[in-house]
PDB file of C-alpha atoms in Angstrom:
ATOM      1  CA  UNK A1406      48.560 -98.513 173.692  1.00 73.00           C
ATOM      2  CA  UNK A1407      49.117 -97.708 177.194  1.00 70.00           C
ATOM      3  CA  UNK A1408      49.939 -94.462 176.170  1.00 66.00           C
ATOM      4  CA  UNK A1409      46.502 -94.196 174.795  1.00 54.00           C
ATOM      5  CA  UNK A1410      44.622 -95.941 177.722  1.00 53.00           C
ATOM      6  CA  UNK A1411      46.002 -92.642 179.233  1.00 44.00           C
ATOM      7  CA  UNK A1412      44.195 -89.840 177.025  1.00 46.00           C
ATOM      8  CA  UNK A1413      46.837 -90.417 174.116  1.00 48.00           C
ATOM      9  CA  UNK A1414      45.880 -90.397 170.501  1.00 56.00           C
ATOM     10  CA  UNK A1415      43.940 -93.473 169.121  1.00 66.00           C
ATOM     11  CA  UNK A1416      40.343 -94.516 167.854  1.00 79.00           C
ATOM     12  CA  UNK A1417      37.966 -96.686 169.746  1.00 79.00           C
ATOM     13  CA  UNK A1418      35.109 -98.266 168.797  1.00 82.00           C
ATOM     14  CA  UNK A1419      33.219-100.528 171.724  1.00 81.00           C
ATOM     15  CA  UNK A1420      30.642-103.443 171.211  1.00 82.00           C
ATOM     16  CA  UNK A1421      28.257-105.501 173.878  1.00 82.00           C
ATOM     17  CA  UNK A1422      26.656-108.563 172.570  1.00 81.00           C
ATOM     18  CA  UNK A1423      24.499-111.073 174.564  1.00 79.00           C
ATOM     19  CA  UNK A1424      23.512-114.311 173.624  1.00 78.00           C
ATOM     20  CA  UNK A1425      24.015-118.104 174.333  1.00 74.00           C
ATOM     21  CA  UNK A1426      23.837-117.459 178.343  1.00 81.00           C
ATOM     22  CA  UNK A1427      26.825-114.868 178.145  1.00 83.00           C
ATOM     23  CA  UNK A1428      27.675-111.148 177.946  1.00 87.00           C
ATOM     24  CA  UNK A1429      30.423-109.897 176.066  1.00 87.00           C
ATOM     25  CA  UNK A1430      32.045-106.873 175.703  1.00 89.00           C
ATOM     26  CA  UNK A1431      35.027-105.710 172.936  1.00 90.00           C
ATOM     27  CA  UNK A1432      36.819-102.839 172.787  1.00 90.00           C
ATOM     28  CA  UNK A1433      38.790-102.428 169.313  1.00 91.00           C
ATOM     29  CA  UNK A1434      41.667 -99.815 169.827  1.00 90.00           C
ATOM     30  CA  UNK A1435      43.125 -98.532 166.399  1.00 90.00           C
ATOM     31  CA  UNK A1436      46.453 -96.673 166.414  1.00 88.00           C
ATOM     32  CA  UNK A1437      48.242 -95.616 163.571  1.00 84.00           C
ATOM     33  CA  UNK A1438      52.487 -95.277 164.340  1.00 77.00           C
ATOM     34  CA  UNK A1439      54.394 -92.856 162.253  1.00 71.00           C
ATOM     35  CA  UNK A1440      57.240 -95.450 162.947  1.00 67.00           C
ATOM     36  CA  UNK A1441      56.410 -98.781 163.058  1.00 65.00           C
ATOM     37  CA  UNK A1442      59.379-100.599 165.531  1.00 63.00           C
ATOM     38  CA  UNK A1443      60.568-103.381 163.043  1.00 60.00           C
ATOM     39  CA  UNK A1444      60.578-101.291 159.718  1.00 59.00           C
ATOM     40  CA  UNK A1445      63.357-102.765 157.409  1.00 54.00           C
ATOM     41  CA  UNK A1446      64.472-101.224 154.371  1.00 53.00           C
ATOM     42  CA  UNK A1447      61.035-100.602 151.838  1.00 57.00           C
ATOM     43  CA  UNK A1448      59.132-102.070 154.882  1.00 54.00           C
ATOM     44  CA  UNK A1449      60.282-105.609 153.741  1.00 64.00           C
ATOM     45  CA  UNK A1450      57.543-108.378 154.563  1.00 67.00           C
ATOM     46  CA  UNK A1451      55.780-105.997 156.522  1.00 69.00           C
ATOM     47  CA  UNK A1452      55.187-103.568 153.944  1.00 69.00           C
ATOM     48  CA  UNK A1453      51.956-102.220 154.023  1.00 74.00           C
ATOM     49  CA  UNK A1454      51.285-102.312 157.487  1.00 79.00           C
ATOM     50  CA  UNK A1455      49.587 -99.015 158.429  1.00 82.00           C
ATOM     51  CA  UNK A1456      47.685 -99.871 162.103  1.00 86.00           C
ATOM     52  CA  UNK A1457      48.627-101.345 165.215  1.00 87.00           C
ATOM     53  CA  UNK A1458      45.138-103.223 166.498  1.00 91.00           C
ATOM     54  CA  UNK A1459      44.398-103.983 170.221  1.00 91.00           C
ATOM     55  CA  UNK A1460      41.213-105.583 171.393  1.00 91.00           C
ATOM     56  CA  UNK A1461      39.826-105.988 175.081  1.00 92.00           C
ATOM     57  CA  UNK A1462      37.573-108.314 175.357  1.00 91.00           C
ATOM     58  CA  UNK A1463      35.546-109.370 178.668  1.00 91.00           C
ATOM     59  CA  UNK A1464      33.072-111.795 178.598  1.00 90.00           C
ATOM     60  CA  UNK A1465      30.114-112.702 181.688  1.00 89.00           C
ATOM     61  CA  UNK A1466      28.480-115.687 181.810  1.00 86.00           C
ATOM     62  CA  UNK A1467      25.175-115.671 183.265  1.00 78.00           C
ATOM     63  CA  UNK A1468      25.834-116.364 187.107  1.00 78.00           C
ATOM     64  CA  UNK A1469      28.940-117.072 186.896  1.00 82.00           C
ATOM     65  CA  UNK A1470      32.507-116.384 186.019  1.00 88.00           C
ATOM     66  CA  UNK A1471      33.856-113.596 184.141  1.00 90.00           C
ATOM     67  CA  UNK A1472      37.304-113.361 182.144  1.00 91.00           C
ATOM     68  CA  UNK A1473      39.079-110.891 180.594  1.00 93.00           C
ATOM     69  CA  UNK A1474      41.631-111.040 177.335  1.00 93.00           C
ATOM     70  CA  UNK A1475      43.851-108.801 175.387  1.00 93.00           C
ATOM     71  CA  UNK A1476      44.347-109.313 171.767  1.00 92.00           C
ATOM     72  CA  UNK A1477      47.063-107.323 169.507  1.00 92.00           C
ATOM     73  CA  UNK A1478      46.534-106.893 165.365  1.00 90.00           C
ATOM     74  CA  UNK A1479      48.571-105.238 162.827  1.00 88.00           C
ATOM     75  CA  UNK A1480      46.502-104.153 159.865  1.00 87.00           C
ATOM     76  CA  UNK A1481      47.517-102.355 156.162  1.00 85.00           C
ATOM     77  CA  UNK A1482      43.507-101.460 156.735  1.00 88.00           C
ATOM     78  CA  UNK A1483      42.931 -97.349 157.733  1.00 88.00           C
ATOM     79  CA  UNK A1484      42.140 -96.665 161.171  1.00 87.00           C
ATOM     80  CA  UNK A1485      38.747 -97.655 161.478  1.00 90.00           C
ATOM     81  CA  UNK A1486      38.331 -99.651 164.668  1.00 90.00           C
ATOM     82  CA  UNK A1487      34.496-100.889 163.803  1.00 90.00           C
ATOM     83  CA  UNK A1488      35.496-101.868 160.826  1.00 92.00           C
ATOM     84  CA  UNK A1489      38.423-103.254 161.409  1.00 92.00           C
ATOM     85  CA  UNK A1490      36.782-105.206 164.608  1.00 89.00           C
ATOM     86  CA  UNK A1491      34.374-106.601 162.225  1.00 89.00           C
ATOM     87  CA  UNK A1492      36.961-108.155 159.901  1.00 89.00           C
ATOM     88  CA  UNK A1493      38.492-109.547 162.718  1.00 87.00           C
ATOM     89  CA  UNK A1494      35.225-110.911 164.352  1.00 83.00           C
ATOM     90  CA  UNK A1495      34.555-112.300 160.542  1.00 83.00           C
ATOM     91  CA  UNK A1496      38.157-114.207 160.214  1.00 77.00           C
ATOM     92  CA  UNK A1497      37.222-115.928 163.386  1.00 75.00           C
ATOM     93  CA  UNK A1498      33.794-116.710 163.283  1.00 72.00           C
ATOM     94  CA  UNK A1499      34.574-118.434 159.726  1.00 69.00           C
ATOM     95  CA  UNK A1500      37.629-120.244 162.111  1.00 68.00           C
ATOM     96  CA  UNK A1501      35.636-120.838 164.410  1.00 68.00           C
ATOM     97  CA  UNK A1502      32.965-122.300 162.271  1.00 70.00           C
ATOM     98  CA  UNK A1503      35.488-124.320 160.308  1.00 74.00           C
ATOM     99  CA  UNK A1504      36.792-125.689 163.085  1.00 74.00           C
ATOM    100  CA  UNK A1505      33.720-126.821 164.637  1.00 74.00           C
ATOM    101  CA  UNK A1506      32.586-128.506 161.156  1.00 76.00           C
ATOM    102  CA  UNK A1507      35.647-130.398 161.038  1.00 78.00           C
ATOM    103  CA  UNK A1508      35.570-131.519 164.533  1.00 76.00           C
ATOM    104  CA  UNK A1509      32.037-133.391 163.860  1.00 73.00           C
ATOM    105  CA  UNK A1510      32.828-135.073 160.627  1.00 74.00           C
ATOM    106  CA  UNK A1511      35.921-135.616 160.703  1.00 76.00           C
ATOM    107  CA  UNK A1512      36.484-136.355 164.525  1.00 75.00           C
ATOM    108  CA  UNK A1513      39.449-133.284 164.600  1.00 72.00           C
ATOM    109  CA  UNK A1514      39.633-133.133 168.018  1.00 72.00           C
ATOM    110  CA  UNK A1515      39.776-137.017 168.935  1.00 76.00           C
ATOM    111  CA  UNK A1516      43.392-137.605 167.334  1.00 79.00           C
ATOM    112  CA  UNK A1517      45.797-139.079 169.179  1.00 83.00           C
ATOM    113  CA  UNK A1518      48.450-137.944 166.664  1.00 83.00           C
ATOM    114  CA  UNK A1519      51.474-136.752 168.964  1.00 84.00           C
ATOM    115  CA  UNK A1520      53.915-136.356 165.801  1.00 87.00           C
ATOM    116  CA  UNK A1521      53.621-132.426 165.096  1.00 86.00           C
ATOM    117  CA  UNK A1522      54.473-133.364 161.155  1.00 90.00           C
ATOM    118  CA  UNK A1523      51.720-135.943 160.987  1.00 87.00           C
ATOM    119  CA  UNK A1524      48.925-133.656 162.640  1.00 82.00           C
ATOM    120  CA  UNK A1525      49.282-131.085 160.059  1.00 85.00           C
ATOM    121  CA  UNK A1526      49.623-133.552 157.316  1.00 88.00           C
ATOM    122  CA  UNK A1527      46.577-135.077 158.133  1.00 85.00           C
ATOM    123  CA  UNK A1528      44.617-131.217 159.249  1.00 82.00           C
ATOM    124  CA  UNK A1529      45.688-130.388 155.429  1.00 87.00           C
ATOM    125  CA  UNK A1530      43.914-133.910 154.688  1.00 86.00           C
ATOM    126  CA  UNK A1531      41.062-133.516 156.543  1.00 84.00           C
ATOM    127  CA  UNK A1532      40.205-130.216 155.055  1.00 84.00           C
ATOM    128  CA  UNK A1533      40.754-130.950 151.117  1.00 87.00           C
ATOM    129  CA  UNK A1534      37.939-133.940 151.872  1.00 85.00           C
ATOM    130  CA  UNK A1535      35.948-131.557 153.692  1.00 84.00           C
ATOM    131  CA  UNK A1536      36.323-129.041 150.521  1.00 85.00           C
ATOM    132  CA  UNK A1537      35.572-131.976 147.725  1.00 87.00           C
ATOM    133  CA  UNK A1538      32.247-133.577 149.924  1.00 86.00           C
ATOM    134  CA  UNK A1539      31.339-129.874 150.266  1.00 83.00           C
ATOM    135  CA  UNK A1540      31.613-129.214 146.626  1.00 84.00           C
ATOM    136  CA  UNK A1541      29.229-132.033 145.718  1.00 86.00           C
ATOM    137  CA  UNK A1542      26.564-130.596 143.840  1.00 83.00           C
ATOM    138  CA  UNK A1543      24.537-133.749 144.442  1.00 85.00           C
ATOM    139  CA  UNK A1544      25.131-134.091 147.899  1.00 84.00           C
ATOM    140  CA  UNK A1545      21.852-134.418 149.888  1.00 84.00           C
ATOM    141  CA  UNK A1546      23.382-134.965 153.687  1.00 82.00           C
ATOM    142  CA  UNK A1547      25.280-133.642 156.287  1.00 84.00           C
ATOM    143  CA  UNK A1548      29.274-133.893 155.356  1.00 82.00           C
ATOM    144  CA  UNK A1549      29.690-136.328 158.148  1.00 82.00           C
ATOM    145  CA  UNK A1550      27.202-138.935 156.420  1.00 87.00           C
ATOM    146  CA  UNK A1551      28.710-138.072 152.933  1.00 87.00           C
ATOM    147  CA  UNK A1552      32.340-138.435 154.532  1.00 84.00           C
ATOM    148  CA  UNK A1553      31.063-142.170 155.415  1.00 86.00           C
ATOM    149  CA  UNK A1554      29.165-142.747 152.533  1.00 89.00           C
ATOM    150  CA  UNK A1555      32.615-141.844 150.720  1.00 87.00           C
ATOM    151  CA  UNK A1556      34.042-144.847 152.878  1.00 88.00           C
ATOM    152  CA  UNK A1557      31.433-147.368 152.044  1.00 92.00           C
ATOM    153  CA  UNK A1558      30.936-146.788 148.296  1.00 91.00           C
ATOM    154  CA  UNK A1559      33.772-147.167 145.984  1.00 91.00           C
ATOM    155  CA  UNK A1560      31.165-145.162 143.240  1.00 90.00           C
ATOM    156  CA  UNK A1561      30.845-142.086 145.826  1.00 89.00           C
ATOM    157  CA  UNK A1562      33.962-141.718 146.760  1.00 90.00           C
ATOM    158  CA  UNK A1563      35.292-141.653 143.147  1.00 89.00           C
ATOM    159  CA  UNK A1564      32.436-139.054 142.245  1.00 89.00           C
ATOM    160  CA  UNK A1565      33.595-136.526 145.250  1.00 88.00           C
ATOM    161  CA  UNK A1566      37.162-136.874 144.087  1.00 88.00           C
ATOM    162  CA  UNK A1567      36.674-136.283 140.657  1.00 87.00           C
ATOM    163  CA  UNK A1568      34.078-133.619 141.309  1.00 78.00           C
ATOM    164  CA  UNK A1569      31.309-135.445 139.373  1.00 71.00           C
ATOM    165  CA  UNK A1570      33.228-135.925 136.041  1.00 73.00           C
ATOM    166  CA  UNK A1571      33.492-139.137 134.525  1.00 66.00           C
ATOM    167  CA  UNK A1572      37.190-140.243 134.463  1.00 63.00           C
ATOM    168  CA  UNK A1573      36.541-143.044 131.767  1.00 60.00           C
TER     169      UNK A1573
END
C-alpha cells in the first residue's frame, strides 16, 4: 500500500458523507498481489483470497475535533474499491445496527460480566432471544417491551419460544 500511496499500481475509489453534525471522508484502496505473503499449499484457509483492502477514513465533527483511521481487508471479491467499500460499509452498518438494538433491549452494554466465557455465553443468549421476539409475527411493540412482556407472561414467553406453534 505504501507502494501505491507513491504512484504504484492500485484502484481507488473516494467517498464524503455529511450528516449527524459530522463530515466524513473514506478512501477504499483495492490492490490485487500476484503473491499473496501467507499462501500455503492450494491457498489453504485462505483460498480464494484475490484483494488486499485498505481504507482511510477521516472524520470532522462540526467545530470540533477531527480523527483519522486506517483499516486493512482481504477480499476473494475483484478489485472494485466502490464496491467493495460498500460491502464493507453494509457489514458494519448491519453491526452497528445490531449492536445498538441489543444494547437497548437487552441492556448489552451494562454487564458487569468480567468472565470472558460467560460474556459470550450470554452475547450468544442475548441474540437467539433477540432473533425469536423478532420473529414474532404477532408482535405489536418494540423488542424491549416484548423482551419484558416475555418475563411477565408465562403464555408469551412460551409463544416466542415455540415460534407461535402449539406444543400440546
Amino acid at each position: 500500500f505504501a507502494k501505491h500511496r507513491h504512484g504504484g499500481s492500485g484502484t481507488t475509489h473516494g467517498r464524503v458523507e455529511e450528516g449527524h453534525g459530522r463530515k466524513e471522508t473514506r478512501i477504499v484502496t483495492v490492490l490485487e498481489p500476484d503473491d499473496w505473503p501467507w499462501k500455503t499449499k492450494n491457498n489453504g484457509e485462505w483460498a480464494g483470497l484475490r484483494t488486499a483492502v485498505r481504507i482511510d477514513r477521516t472524520r470532522e465533527v462540526v467545530g470540533g475535533e477531527t480523527s483519522a483511521e486506517i483499516h486493512y481487508f482481504v477480499s476473494s471479491l475483484p478489485p472494485d474499491p466502490e464496491r467493495i467499500g460498500k460491502a464493507i460499509r453494509a457489514h458494519w452498518d448491519i453491526e452497528n445496527g445490531l449492536h445498538w438494538l441489543l444494547d437497548v433491549a437487552f441492556d448489552d452494554d451494562d454487564r458487569k460480566v468480567r468472565n470472558a466465557r460467560s460474556a459470550e455465553n450470554l452475547a450468544v443468549i442475548a441474540r437467539m432471544a433477540f432473533t425469536l421476539v423478532k420473529r414474532d409475527p404477532t408482535r405489536k411493540r418494540g423488542v424491549a417491551a416484548s423482551r419484558k412482556k416475555a418475563g411477565w407472561d408465562t403464555d408469551y414467553l412460551a409463544h416466542v419460544l415455540t415460534s407461535g406453534k402449539s406444543i400440546t
